[in-house]
Coordinates of C-alpha atoms in Angstrom, one line a residue:
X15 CA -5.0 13.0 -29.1
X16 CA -8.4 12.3 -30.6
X17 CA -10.7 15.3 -31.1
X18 CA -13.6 13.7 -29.6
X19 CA -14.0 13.3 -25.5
X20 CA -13.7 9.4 -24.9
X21 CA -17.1 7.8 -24.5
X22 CA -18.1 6.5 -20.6
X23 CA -17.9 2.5 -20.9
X24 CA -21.7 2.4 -19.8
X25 CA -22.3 3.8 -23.4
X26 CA -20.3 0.6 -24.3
X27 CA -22.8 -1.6 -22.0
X28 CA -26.2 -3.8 -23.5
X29 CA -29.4 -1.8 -23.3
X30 CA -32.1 -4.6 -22.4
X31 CA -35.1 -4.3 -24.7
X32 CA -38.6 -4.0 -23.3
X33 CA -39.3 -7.4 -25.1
X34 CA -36.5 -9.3 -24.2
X35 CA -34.3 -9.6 -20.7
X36 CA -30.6 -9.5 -20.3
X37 CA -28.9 -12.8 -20.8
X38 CA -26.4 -14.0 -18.6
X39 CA -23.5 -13.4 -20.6
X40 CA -25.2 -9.9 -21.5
X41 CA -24.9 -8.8 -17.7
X42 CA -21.6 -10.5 -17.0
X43 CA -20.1 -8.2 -19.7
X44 CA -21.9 -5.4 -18.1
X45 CA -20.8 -6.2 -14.8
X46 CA -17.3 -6.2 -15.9
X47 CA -17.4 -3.2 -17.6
X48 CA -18.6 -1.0 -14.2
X49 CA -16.1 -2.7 -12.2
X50 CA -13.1 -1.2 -14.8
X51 CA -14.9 1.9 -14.9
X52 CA -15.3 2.0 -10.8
X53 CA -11.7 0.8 -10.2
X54 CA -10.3 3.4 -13.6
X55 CA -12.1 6.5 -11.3
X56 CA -11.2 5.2 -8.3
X57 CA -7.5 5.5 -9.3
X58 CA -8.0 8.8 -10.9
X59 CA -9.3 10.1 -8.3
X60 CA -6.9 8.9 -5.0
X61 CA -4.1 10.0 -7.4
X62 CA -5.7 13.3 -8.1
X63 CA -5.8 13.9 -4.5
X64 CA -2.2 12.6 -3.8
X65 CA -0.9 14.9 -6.5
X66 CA -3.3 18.0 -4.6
X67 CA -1.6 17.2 -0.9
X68 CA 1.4 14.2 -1.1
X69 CA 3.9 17.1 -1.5
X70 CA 3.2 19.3 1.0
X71 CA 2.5 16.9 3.8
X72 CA 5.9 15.2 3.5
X73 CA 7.6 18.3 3.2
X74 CA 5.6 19.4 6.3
X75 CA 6.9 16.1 8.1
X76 CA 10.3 16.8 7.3
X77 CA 10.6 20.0 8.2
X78 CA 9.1 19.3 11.9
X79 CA 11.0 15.7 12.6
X80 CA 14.0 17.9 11.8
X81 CA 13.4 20.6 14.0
X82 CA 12.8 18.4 16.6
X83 CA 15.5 16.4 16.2
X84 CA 17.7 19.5 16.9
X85 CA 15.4 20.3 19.6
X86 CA 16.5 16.8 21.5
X87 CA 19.8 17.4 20.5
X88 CA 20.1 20.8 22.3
X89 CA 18.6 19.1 25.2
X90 CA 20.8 16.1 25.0
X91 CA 23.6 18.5 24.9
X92 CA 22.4 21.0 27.9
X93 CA 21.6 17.7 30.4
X94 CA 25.0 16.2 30.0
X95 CA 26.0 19.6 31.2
X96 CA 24.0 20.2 33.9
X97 CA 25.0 16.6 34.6
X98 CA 28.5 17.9 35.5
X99 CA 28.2 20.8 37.4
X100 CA 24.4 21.0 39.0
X101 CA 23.5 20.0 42.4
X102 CA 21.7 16.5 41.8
X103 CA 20.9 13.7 43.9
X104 CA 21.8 10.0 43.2
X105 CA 18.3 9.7 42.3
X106 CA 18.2 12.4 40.3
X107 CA 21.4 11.9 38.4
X108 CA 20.0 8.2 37.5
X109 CA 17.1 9.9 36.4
X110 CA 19.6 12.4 34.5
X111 CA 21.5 9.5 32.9
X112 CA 18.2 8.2 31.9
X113 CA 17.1 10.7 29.9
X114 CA 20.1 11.1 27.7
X115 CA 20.2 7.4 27.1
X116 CA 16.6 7.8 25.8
X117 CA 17.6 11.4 23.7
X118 CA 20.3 9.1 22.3
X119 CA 18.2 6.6 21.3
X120 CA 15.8 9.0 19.6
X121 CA 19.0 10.8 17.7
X122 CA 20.9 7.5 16.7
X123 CA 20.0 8.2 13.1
X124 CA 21.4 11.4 12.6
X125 CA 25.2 9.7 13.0
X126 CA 26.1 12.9 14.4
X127 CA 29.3 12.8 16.1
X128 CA 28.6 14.3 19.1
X129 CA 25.6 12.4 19.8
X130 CA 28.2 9.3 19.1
X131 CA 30.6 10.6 21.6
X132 CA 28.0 10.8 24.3
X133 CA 26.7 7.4 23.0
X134 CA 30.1 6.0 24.1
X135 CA 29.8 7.4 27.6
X136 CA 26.3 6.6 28.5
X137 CA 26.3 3.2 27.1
X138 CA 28.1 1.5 29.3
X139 CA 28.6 -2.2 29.1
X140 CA 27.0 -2.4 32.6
X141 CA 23.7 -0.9 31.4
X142 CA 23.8 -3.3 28.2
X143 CA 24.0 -5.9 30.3
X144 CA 21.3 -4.5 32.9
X145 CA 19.0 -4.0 29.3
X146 CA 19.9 -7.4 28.2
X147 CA 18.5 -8.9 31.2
X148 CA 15.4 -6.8 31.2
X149 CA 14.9 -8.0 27.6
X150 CA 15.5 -11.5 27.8
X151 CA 12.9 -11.9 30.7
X152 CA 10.3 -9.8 28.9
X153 CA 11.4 -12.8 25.9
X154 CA 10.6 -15.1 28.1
X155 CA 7.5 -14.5 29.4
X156 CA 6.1 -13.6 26.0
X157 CA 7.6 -17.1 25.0
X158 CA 5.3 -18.9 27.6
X159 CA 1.9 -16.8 26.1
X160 CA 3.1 -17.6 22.2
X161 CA 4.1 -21.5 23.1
X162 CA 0.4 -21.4 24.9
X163 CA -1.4 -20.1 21.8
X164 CA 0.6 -21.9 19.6
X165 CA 0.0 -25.6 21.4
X166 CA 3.5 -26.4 20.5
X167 CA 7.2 -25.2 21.7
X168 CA 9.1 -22.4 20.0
X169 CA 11.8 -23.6 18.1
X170 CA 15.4 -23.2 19.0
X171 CA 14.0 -20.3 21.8
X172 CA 17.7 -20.0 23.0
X173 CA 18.1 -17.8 19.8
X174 CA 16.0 -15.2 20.6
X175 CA 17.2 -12.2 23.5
X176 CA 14.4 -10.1 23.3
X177 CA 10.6 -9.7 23.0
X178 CA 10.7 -8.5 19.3
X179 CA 12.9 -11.4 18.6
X180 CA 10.5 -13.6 20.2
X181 CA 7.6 -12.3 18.7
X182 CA 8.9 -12.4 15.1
X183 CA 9.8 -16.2 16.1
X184 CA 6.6 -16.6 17.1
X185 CA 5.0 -15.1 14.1
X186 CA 7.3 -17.1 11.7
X187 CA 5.7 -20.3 13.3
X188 CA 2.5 -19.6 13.3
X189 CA 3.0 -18.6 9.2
X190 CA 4.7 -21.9 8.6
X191 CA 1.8 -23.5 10.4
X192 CA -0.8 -21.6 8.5
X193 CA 1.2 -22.9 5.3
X194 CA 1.9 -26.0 5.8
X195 CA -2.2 -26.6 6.1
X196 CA -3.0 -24.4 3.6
X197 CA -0.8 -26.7 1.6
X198 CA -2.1 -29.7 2.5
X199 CA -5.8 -28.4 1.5
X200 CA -4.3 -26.8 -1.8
X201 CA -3.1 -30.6 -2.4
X202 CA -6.4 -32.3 -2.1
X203 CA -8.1 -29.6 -3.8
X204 CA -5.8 -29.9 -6.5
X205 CA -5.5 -33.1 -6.8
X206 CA -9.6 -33.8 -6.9
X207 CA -9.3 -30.9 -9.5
X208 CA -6.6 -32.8 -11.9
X209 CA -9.1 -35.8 -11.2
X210 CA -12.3 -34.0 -12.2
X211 CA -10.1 -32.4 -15.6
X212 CA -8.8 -35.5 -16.3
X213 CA -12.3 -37.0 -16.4
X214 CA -13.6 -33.9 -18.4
X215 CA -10.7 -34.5 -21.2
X216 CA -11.0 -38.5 -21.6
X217 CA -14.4 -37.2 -22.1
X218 CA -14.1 -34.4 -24.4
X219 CA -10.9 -36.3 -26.4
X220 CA -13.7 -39.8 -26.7
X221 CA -15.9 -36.8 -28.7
X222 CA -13.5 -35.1 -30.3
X223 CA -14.2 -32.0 -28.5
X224 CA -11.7 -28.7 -27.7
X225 CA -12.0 -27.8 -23.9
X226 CA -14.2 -24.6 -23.3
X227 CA -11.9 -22.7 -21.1
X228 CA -9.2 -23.2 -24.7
X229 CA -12.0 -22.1 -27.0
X230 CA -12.9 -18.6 -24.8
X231 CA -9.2 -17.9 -25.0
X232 CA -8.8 -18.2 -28.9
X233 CA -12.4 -16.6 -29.1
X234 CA -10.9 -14.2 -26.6
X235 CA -7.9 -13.1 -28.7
X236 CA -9.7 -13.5 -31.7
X237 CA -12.0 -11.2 -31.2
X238 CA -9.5 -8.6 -30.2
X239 CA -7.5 -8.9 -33.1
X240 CA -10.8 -8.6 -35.3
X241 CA -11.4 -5.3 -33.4
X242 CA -7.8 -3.8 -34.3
X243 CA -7.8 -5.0 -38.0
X244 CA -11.5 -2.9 -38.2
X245 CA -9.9 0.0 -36.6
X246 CA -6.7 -0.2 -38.3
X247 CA -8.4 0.1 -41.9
X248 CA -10.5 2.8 -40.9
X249 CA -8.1 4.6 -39.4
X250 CA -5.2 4.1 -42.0
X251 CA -3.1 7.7 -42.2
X252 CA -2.2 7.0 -46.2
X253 CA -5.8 7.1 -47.3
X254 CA -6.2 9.9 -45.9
X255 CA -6.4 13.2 -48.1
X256 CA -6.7 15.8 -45.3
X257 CA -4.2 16.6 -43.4
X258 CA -6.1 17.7 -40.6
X259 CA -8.1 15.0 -40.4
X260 CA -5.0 12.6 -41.1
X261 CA -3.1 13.7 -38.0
X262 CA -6.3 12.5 -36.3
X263 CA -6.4 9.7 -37.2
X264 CA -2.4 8.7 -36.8
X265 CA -3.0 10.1 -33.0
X266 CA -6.0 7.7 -32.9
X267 CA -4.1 4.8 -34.7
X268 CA -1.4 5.1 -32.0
X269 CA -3.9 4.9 -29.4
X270 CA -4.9 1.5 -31.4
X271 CA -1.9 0.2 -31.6
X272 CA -0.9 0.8 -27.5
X273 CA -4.2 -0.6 -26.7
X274 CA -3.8 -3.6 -28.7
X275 CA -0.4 -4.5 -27.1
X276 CA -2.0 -4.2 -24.1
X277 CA -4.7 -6.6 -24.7
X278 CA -6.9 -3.4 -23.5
X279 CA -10.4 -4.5 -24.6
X280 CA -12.3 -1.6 -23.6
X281 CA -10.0 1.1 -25.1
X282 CA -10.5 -0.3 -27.9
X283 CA -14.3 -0.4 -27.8
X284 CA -14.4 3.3 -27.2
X285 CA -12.3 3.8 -30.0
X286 CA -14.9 2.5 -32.2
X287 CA -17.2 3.9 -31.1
X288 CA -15.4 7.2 -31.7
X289 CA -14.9 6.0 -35.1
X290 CA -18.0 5.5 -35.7
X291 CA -19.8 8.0 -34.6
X292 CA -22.1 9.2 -36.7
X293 CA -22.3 6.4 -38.6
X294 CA -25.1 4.0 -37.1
X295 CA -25.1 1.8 -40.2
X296 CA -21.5 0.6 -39.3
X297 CA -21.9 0.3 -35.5
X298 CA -20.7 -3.7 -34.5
X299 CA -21.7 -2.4 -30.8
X300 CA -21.8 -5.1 -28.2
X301 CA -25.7 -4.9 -28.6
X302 CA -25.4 -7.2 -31.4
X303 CA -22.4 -9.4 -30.6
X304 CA -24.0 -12.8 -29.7
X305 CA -23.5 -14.8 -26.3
X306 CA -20.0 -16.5 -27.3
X307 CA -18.5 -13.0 -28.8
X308 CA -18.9 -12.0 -25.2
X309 CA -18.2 -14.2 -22.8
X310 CA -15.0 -14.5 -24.9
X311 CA -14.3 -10.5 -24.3
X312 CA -15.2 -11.1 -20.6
X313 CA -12.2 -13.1 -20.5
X314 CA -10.1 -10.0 -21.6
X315 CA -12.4 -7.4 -19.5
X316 CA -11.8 -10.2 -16.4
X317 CA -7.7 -9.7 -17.0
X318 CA -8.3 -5.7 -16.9
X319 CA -9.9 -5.8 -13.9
X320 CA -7.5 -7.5 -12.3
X321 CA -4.7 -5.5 -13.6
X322 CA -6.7 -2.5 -12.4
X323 CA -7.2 -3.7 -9.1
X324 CA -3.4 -4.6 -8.2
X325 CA -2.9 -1.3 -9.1
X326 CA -5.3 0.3 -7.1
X327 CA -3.9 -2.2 -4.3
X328 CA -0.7 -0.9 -4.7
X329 CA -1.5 3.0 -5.1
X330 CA -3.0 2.8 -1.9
X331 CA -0.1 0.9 0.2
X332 CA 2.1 2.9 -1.3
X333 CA 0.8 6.2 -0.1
X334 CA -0.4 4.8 3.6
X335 CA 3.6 4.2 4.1
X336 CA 4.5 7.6 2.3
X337 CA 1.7 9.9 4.1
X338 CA 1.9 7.7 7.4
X339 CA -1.8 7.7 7.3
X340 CA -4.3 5.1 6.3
X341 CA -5.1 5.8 2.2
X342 CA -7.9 4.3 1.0
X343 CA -9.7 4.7 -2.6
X344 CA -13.4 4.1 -1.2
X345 CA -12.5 6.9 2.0
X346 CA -13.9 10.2 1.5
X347 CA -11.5 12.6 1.0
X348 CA -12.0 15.2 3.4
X349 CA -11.6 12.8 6.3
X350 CA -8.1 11.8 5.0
X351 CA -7.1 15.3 4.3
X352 CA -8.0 16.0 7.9
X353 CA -5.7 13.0 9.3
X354 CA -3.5 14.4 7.2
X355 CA -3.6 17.9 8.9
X356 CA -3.7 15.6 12.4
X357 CA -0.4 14.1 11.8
X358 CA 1.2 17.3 10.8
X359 CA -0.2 19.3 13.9
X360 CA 1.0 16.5 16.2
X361 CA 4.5 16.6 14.5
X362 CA 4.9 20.3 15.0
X363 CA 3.6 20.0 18.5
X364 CA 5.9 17.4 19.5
X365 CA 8.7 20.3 18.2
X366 CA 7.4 22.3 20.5
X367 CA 7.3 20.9 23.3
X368 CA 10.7 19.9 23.1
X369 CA 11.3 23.6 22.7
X370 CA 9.4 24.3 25.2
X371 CA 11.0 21.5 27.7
X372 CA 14.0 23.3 26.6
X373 CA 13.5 26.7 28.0
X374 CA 11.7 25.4 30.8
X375 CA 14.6 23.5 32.5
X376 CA 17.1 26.4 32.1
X377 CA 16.9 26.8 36.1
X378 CA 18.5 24.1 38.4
X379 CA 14.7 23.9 40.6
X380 CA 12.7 23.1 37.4
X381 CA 15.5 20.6 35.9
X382 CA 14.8 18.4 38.6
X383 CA 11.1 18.7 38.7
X384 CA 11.4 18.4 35.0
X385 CA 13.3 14.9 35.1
X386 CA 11.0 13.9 37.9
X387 CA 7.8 14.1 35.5
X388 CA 9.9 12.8 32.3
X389 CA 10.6 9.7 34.6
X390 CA 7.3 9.2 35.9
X391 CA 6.4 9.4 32.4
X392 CA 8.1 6.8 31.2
X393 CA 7.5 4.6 33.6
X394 CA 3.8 4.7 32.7
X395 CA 4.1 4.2 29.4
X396 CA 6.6 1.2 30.0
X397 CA 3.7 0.0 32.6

């Protein structure tokens, strides 16, 4: 590693004078270098905070959906019992039955063999069919609100037994809709475009010209390579006579070369400007570079930004789906540590109230005012 701290890119950046304002290329260059810096912190930073709390809060997680899994597991276990030998209505056994159908439900992906055995007793074909029923009516109403939105039929609805599948049908349709007009504006857009180019190159090939878009991208490239062969002499290990000062440089020619596979424009810059520190009289700083030098490195510093940003795109989805909390890089911290600390509190209550439920129904008289509540419940959240 060099033994200088890496310069900020607004050091890299052209300084208006008081005599003369910024051209336009001047402050597109500019511009781009803030965004990379503004997106490079912006990663540092969200992954600096993943790396402070992502461990602990899925080992948190996991150690509470655990424990209440066996917490509904002892339950599942204790009302199948119960269901056998204590005094219960008709009502009350349905309500009974109920419960462990939805205890099974919530254990299904443990594959635990006992929790299989009871699967096979409680899931009775009669009740699939009863669910299948309830499902394909819920399907069917939601068909009629989707065709209404839609202004057109489902397709093939026959196919789809239950509200999800409906709604995924739905959702399909509505894409390929979405699609099929996007492409029909992506044709006529494209197609006036090929027009316009085709126009633009008669043009340019009646005056002999090179298209401009072409002679950034050489200019772009060009430039870059320019910058590595300036670095690369100056930095060349075998000229070296002190070691010391040899090792340097071979850490900051590696840096050089990594950068320039990478088409990294602005590591490069600050590794000149490492170089040459010290040394004003060889400075080439962007200052000086004239209007074509850099709106053909704003092509490269365009790319970066762009790379930058999928990545900061995909940081960000990434730990949402890990932390089960929104992650954002723009967020301030504290507020998604807290919803952090939310999720894990709720988690751990959940356990314990299953624990609690647990001890609670250990007496036949609270049992049944215990499924009584937990079937009321249900029935207003189904509402």
């Amino acid at each position: 590693m060099s033994s200088h701290a890496a310069p900020s890119l607004s050091t890299l950046m052209v300084k208006a004078s008081a005599q003369e304002k910024l051209s336009p290329a001047q402050q597109r260059f500019n511009d781009l270098l803030e965004r990379i810096e503004r997106l490079s912190v912006q990663i540092q930073r969200l992954q600096a905070w993943s790396d402070k709390h992502r461990y602990a809060h899925i080992q948190s997680l996991r150690e509470s959906v655990q424990l209440a899994q066996t917490h509904r597991k002892s339950l599942l276990l204790f009302v199948h019992e119960r269901l056998q030998t204590a005094d219960l209505t008709d009502r009350q056994q349905g309500m009974a039955r109920g419960m462990v159908r939805g205890l099974i439900d919530h254990l299904a992906p443990m594959a635990d063999p006992q929790v299989q055995s009871l699967a096979d007793v409680y899931v009775s074909e009669e009740d699939t069919q009863e669910e299948a029923q309830e499902q394909a009516e819920a399907a069917q109403r939601l068909r009629e609100r989707i065709e209404e939105a839609l202004g057109q039929p489902i397709e093939k609805p026959d196919q789809y037994q239950t509200p999800e599948e409906m709604m995924q049908a739905g959702m399909r349709q509505w894409q390929r809709q979405q699609e099929a007009d996007e492409q029909r504006k992506a044709a006529k857009r494209a197609a006036r475009k090929a027009q316009k180019q085709a126009q633009k190159k008669c043009a340019a090939a009646e005056k002999g010209e090179v298209p401009a878009a072409l002679m950034r991208a050489l200019d772009a490239k060009s430039a870059i390579r320019t910058l590595f062969r300036q670095l690369a002499s100056a930095l060349h290990p075998d000229r070296e006579p002190d070691e010391t000062e040899r090792l340097r440089k071979t850490a900051l020619m590696s840096e050089v070369n990594a950068a320039y596979e990478k088409n990294d424009l602005t590591t490069l810059l600050r590794l000149q400007m490492q170089v040459t520190q010290g040394a004003p009289q060889n400075k080439a700083g962007a200052a000086r570079m004239a209007d074509d030098k850099l709106i053909a490195m704003s092509v490269l510093l365009k790319e970066q930004v762009s790379a930058l940003q999928d990545d900061l795109d995909e940081l960000q989805s990434r730990l949402s789906q890990e932390l089960c909390v929104p992650v954002r890089a723009d967020a301030d911290e504290a507020t998604m540590t807290q919803a952090l600390q939310r999720i894990q509190a709720d988690q751990r209550h959940s356990a314990d109230s299953l624990a609690a439920d647990l001890r609670r129904i250990q007496n036949d008289t609270e049992l049944k005012r215990w499924l009584k509540e937990q079937w009321q419940l249900a029935k207003a959240t189904s509402a």
